[in-house]
mmCIF file of N, CA, C and O in Angstrom:
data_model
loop_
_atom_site.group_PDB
_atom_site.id
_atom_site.type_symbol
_atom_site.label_atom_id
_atom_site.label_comp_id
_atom_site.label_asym_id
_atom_site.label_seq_id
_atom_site.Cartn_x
_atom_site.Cartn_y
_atom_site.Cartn_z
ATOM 1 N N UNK A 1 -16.104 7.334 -31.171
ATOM 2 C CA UNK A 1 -15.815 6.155 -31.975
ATOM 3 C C UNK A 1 -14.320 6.092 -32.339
ATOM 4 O O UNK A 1 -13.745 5.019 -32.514
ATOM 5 N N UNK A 2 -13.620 7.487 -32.462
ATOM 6 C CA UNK A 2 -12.355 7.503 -33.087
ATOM 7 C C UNK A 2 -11.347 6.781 -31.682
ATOM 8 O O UNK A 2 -10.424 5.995 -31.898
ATOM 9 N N UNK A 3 -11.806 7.293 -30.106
ATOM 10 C CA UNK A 3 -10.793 7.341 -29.067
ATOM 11 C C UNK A 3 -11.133 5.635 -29.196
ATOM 12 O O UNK A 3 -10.209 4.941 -29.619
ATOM 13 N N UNK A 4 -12.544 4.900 -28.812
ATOM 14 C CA UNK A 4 -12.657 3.355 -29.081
ATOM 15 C C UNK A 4 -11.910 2.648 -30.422
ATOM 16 O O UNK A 4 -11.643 1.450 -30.331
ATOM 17 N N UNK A 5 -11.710 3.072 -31.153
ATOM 18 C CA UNK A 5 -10.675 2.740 -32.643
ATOM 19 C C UNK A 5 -9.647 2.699 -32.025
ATOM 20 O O UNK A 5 -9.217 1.592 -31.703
ATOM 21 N N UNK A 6 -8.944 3.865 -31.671
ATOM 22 C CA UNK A 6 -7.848 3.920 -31.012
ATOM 23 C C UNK A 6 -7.012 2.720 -29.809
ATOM 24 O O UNK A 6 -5.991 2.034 -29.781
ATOM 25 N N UNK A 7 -8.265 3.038 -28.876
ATOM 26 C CA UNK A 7 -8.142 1.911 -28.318
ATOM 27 C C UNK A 7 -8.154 0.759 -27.932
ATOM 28 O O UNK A 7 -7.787 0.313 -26.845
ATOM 29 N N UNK A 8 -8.757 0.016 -29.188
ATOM 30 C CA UNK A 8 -8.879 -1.381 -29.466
ATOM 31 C C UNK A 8 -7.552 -1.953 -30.477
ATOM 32 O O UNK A 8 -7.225 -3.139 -30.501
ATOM 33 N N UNK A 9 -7.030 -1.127 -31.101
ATOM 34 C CA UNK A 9 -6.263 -1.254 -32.269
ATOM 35 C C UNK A 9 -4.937 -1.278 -30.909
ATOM 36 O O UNK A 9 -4.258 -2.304 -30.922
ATOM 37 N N UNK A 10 -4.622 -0.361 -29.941
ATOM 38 C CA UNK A 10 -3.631 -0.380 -29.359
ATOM 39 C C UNK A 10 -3.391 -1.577 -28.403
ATOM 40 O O UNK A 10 -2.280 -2.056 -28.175
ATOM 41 N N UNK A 11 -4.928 -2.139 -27.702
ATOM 42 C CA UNK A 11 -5.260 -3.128 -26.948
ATOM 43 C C UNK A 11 -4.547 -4.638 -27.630
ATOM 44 O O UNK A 11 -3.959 -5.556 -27.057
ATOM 45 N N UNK A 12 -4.881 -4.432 -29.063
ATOM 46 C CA UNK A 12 -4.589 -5.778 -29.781
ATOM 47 C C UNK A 12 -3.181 -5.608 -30.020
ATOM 48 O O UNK A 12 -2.684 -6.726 -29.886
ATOM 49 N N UNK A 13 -2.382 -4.856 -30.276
ATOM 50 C CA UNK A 13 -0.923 -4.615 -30.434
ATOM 51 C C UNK A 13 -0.153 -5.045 -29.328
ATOM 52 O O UNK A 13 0.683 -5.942 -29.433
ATOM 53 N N UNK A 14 -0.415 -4.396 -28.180
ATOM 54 C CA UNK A 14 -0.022 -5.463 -26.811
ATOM 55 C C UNK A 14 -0.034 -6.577 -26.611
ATOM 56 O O UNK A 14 0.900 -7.309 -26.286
ATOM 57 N N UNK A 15 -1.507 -6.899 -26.857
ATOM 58 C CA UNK A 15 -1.974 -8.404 -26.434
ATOM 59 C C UNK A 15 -0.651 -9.031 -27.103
ATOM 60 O O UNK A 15 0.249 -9.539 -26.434
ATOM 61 N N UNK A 16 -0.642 -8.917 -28.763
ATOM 62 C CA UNK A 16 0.190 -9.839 -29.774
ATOM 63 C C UNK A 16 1.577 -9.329 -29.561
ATOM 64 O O UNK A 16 2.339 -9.831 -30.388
ATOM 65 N N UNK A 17 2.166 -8.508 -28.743
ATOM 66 C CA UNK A 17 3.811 -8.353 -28.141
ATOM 67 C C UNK A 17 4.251 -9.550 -28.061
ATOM 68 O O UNK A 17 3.936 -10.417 -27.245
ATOM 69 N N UNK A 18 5.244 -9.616 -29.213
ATOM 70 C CA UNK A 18 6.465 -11.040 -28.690
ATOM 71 C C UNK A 18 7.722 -10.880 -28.547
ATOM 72 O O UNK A 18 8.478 -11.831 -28.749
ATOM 73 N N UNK A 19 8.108 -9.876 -28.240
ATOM 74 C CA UNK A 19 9.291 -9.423 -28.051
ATOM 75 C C UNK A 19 10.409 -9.599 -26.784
ATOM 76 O O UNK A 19 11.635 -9.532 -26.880
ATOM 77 N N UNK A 20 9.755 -9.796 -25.808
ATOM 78 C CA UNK A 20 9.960 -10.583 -24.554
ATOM 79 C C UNK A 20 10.224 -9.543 -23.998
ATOM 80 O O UNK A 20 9.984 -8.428 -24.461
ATOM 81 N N UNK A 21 10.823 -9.815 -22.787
ATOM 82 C CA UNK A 21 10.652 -8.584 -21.438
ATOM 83 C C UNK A 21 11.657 -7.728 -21.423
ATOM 84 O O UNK A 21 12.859 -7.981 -21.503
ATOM 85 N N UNK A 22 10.972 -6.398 -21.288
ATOM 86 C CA UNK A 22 12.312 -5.673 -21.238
ATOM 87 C C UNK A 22 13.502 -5.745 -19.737
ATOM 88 O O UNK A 22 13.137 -5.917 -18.574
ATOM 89 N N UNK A 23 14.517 -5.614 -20.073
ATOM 90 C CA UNK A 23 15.823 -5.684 -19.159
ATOM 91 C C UNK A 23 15.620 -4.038 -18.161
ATOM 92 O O UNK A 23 15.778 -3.931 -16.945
ATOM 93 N N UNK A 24 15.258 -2.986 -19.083
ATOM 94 C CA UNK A 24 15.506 -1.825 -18.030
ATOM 95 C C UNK A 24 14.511 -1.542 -16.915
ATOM 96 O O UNK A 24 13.522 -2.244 -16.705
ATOM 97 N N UNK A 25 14.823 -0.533 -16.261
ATOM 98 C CA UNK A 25 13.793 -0.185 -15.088
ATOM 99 C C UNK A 25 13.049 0.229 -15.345
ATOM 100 O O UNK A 25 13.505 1.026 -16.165
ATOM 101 N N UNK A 26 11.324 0.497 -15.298
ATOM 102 C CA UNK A 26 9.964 0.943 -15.807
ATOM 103 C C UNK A 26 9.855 2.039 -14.618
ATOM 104 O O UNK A 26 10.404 2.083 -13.517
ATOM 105 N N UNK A 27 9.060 2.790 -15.174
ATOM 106 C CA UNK A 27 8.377 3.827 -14.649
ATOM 107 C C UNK A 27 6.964 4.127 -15.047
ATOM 108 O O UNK A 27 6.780 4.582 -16.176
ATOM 109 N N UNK A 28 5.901 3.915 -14.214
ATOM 110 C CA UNK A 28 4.779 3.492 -14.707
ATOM 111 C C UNK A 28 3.854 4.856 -14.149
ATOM 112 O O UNK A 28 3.397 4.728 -13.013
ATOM 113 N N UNK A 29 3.600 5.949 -14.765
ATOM 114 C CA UNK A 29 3.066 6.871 -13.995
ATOM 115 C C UNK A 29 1.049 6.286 -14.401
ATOM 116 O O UNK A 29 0.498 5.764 -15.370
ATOM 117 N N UNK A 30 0.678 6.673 -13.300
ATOM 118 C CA UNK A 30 -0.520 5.743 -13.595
ATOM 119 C C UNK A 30 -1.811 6.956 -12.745
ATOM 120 O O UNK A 30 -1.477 7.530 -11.708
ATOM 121 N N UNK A 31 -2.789 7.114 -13.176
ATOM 122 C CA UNK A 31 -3.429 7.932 -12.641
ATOM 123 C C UNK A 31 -4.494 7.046 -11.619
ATOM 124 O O UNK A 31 -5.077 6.012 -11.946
ATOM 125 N N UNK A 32 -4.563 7.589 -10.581
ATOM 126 C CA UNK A 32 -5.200 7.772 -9.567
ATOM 127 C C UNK A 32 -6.476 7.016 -9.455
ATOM 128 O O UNK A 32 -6.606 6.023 -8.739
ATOM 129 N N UNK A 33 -7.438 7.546 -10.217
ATOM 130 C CA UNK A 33 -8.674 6.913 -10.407
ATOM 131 C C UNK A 33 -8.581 6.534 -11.755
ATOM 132 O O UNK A 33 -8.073 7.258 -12.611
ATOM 133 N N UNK A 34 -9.229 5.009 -12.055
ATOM 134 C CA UNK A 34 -9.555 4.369 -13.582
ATOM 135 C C UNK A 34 -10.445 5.072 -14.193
ATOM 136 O O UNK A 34 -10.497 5.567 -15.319
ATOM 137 N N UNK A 35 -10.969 5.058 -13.523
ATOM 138 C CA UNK A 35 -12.470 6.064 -14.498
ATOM 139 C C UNK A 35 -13.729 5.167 -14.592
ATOM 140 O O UNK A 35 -14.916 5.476 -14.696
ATOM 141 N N UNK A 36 -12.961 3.661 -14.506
ATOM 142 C CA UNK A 36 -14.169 2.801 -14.618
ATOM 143 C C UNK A 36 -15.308 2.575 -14.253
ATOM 144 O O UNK A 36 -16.163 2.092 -14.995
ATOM 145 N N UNK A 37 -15.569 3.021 -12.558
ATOM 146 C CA UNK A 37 -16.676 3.226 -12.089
ATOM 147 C C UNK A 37 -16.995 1.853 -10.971
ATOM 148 O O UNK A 37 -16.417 0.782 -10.781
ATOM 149 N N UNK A 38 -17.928 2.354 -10.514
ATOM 150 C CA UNK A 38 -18.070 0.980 -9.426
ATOM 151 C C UNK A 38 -18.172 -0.288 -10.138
ATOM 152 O O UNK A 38 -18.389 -0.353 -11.348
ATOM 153 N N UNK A 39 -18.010 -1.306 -9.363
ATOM 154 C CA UNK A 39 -18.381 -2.689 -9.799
ATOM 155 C C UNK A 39 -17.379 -2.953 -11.566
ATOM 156 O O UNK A 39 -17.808 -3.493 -12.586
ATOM 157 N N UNK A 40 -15.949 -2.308 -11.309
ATOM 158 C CA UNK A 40 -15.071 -3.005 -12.609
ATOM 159 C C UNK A 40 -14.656 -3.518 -11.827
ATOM 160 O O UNK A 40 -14.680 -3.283 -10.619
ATOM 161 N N UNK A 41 -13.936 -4.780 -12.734
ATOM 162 C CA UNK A 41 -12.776 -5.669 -12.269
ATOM 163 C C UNK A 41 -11.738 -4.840 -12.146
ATOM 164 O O UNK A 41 -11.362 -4.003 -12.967
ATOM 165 N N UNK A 42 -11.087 -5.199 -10.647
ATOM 166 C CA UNK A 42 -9.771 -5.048 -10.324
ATOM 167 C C UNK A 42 -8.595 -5.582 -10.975
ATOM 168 O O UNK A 42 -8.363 -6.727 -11.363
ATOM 169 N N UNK A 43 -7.758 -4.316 -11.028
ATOM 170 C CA UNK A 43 -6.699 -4.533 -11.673
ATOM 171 C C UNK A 43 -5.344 -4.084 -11.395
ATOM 172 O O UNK A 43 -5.131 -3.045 -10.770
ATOM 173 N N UNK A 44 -3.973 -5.205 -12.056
ATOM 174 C CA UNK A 44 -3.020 -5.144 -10.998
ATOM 175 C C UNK A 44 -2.507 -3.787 -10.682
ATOM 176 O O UNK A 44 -3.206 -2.832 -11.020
ATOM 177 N N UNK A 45 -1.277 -3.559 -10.025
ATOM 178 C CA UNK A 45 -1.190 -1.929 -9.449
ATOM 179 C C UNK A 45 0.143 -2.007 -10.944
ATOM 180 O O UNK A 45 0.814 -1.015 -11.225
ATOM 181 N N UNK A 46 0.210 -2.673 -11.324
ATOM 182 C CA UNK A 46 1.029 -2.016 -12.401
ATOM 183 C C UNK A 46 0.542 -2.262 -14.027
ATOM 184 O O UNK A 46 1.199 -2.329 -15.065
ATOM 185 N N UNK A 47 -0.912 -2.366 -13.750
ATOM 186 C CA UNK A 47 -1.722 -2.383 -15.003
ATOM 187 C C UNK A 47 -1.201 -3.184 -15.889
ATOM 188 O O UNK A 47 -1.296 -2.900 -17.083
ATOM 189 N N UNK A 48 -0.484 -4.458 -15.422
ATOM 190 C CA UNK A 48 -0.090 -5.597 -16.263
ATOM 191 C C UNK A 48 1.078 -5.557 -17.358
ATOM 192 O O UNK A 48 1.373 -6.219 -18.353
ATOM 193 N N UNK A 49 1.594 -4.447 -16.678
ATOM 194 C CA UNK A 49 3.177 -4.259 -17.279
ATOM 195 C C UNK A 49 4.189 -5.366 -16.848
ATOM 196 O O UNK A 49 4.778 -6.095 -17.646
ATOM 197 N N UNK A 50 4.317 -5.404 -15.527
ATOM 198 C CA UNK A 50 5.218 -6.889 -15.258
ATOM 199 C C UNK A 50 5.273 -7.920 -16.023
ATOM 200 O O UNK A 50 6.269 -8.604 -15.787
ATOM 201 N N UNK A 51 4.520 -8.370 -16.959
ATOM 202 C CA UNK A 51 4.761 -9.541 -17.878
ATOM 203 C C UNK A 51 5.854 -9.093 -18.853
ATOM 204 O O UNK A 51 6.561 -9.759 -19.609
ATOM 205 N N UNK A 52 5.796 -7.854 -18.636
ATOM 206 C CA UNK A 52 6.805 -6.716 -19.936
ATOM 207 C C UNK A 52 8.003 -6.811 -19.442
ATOM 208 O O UNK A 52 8.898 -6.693 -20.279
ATOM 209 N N UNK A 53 8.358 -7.002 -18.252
ATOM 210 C CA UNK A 53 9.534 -6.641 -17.714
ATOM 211 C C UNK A 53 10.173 -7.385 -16.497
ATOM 212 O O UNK A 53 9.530 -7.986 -15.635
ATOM 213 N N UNK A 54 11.555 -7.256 -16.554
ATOM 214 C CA UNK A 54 12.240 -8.272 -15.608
ATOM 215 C C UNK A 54 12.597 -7.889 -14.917
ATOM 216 O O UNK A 54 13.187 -8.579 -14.086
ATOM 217 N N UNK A 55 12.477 -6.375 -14.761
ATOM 218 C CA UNK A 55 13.431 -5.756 -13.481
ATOM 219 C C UNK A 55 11.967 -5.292 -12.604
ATOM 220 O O UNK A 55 10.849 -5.806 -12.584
ATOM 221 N N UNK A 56 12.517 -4.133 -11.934
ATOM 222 C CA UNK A 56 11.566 -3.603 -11.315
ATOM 223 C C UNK A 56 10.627 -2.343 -11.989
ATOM 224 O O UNK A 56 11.182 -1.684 -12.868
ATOM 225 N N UNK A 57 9.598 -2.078 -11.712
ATOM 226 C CA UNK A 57 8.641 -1.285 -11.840
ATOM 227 C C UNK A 57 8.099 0.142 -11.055
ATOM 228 O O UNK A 57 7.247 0.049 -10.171
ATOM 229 N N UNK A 58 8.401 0.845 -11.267
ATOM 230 C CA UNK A 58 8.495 2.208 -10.071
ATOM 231 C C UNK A 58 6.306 2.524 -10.600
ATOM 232 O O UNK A 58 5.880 2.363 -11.744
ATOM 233 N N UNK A 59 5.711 2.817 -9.780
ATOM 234 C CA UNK A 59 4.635 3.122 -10.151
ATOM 235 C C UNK A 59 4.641 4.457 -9.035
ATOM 236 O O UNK A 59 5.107 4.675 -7.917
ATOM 237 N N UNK A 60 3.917 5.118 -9.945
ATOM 238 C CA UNK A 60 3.588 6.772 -9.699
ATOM 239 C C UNK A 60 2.144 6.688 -9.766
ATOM 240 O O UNK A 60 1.576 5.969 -10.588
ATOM 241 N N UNK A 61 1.402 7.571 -8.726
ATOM 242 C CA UNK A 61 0.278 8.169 -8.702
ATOM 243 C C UNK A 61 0.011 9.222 -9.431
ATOM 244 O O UNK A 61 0.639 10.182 -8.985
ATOM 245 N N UNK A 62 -0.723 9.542 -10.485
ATOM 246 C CA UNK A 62 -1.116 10.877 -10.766
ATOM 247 C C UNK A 62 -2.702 11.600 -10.098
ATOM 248 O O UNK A 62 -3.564 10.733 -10.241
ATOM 249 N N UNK A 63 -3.191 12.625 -9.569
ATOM 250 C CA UNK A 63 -4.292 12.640 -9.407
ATOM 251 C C UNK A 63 -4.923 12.857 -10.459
ATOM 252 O O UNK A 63 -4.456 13.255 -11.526
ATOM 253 N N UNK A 64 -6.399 12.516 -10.117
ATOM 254 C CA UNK A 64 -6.990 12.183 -11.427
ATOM 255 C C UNK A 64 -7.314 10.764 -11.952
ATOM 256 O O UNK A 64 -7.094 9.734 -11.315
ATOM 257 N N UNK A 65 -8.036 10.848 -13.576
ATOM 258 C CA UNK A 65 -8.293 9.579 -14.501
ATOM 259 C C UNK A 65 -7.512 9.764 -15.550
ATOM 260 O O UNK A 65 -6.846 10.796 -15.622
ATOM 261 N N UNK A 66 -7.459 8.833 -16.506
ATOM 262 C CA UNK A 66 -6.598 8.724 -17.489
ATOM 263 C C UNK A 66 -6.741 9.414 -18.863
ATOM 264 O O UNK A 66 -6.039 9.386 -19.874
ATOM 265 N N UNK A 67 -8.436 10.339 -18.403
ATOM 266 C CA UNK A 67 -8.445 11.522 -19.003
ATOM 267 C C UNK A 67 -8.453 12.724 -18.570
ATOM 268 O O UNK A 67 -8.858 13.628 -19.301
ATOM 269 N N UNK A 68 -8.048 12.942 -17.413
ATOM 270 C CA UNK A 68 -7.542 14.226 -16.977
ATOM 271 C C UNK A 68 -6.403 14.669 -16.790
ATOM 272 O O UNK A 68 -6.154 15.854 -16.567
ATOM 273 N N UNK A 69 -5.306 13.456 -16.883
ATOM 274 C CA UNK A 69 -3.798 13.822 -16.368
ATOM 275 C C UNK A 69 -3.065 15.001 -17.319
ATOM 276 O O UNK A 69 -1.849 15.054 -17.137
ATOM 277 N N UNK A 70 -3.413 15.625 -17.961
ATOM 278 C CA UNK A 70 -3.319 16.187 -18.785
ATOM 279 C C UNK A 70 -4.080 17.723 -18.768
ATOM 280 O O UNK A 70 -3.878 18.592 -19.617
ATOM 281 N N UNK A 71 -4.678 17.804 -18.011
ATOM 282 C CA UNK A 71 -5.253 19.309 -17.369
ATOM 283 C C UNK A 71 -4.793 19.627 -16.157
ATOM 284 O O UNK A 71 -4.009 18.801 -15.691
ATOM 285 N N UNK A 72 -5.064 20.698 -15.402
ATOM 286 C CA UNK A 72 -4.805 21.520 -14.758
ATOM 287 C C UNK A 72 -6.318 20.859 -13.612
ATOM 288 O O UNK A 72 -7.516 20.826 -13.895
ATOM 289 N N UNK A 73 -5.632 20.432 -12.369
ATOM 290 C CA UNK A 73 -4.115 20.409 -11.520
ATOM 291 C C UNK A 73 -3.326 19.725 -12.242
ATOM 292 O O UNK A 73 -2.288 20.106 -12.782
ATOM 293 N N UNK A 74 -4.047 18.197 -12.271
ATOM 294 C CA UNK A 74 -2.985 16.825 -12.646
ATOM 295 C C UNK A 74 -1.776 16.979 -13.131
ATOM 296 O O UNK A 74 -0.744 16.468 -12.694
ATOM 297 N N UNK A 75 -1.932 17.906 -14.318
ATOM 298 C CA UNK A 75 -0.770 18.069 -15.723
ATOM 299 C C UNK A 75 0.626 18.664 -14.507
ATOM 300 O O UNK A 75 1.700 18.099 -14.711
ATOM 301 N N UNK A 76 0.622 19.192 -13.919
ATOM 302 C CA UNK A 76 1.474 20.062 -12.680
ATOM 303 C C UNK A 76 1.872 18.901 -12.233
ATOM 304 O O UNK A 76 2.944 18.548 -12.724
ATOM 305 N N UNK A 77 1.205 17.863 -11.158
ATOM 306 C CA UNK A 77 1.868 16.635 -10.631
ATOM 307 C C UNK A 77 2.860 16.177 -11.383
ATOM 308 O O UNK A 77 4.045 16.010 -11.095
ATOM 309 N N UNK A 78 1.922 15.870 -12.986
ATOM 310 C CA UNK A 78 2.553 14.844 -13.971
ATOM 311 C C UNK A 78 3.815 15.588 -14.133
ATOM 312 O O UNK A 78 4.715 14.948 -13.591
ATOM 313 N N UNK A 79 4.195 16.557 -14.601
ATOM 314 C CA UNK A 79 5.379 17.576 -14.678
ATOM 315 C C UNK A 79 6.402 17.473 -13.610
ATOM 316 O O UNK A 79 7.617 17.358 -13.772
ATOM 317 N N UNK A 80 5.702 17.535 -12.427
ATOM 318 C CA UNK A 80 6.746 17.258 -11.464
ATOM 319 C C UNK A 80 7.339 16.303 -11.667
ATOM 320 O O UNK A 80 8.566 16.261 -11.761
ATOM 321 N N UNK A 81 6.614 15.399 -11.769
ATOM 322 C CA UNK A 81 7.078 13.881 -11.028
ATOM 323 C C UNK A 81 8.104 13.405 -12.694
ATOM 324 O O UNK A 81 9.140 12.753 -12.567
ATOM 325 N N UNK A 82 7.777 13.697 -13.634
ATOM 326 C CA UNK A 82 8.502 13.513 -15.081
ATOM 327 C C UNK A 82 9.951 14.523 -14.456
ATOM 328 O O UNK A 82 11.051 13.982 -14.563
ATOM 329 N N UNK A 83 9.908 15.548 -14.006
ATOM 330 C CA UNK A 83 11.161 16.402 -14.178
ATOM 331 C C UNK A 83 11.766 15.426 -13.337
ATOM 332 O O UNK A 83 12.483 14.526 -13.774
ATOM 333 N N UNK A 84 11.482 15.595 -12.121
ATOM 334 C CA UNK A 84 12.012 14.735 -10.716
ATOM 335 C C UNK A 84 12.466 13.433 -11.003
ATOM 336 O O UNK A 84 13.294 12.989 -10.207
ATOM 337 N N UNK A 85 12.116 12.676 -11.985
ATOM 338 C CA UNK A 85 12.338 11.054 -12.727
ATOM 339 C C UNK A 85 13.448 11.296 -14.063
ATOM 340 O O UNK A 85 14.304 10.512 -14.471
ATOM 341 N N UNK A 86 13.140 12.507 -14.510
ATOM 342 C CA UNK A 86 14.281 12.179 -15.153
ATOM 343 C C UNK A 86 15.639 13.022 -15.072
ATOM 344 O O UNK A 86 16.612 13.086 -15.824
ATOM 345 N N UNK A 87 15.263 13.751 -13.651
ATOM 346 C CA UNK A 87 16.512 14.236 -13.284
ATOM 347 C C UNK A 87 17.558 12.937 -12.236
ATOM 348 O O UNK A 87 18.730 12.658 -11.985
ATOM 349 N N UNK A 88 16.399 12.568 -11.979
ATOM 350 C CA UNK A 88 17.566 11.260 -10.743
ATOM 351 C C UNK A 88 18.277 10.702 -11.562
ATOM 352 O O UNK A 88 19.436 10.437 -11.244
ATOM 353 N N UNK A 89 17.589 10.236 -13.348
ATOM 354 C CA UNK A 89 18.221 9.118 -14.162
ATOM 355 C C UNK A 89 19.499 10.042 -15.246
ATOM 356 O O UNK A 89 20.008 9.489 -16.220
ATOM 357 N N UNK A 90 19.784 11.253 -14.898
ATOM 358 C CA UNK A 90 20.630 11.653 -15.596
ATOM 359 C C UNK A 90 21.988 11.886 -15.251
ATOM 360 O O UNK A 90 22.775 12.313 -16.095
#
């Protein structure tokens, strides 16, 4: 009930964003599988960040769902690919 709190309260904070699009480059690390299961609606490959933003969008694979990226393997990818991203931008 607490992670659904969570995530309805964060869902509605987006929705009501009026801040307009950001100018810098995104980096969208995004895991692998939704978790959703057969028969969800498809959704865009940058999980509807582009309305956020004017430039471009780098999207990353993590393996995994959006509750595993964070264990062992995934957390290792995610590590990589964070060191590797923010070593190019330094």
């Amino acid at each position: 009930a607490r992670r659904f709190a969570a995530f309805e309260a964060n869902y509605r904070l987006v929705e009501s964003y009026s801040g307009g699009a950001c100018a810098a480059p995104l980096t969208l690390l995004k895991a692998e599988r939704d978790g959703a299961g057969a028969g969800a609606a498809p959704t865009a490959p940058d999980l509807g960040w582009g309305r956020l933003a004017r430039g471009r969008i780098e999207v990353l694979e993590v393996p995994g769902d959006h509750y595993s990226l964070l264990q062992e393997p995934a957390v290792r990818v995610l590590a990589a690919l964070l060191r590797r991203r923010f070593a190019a931008s330094a």
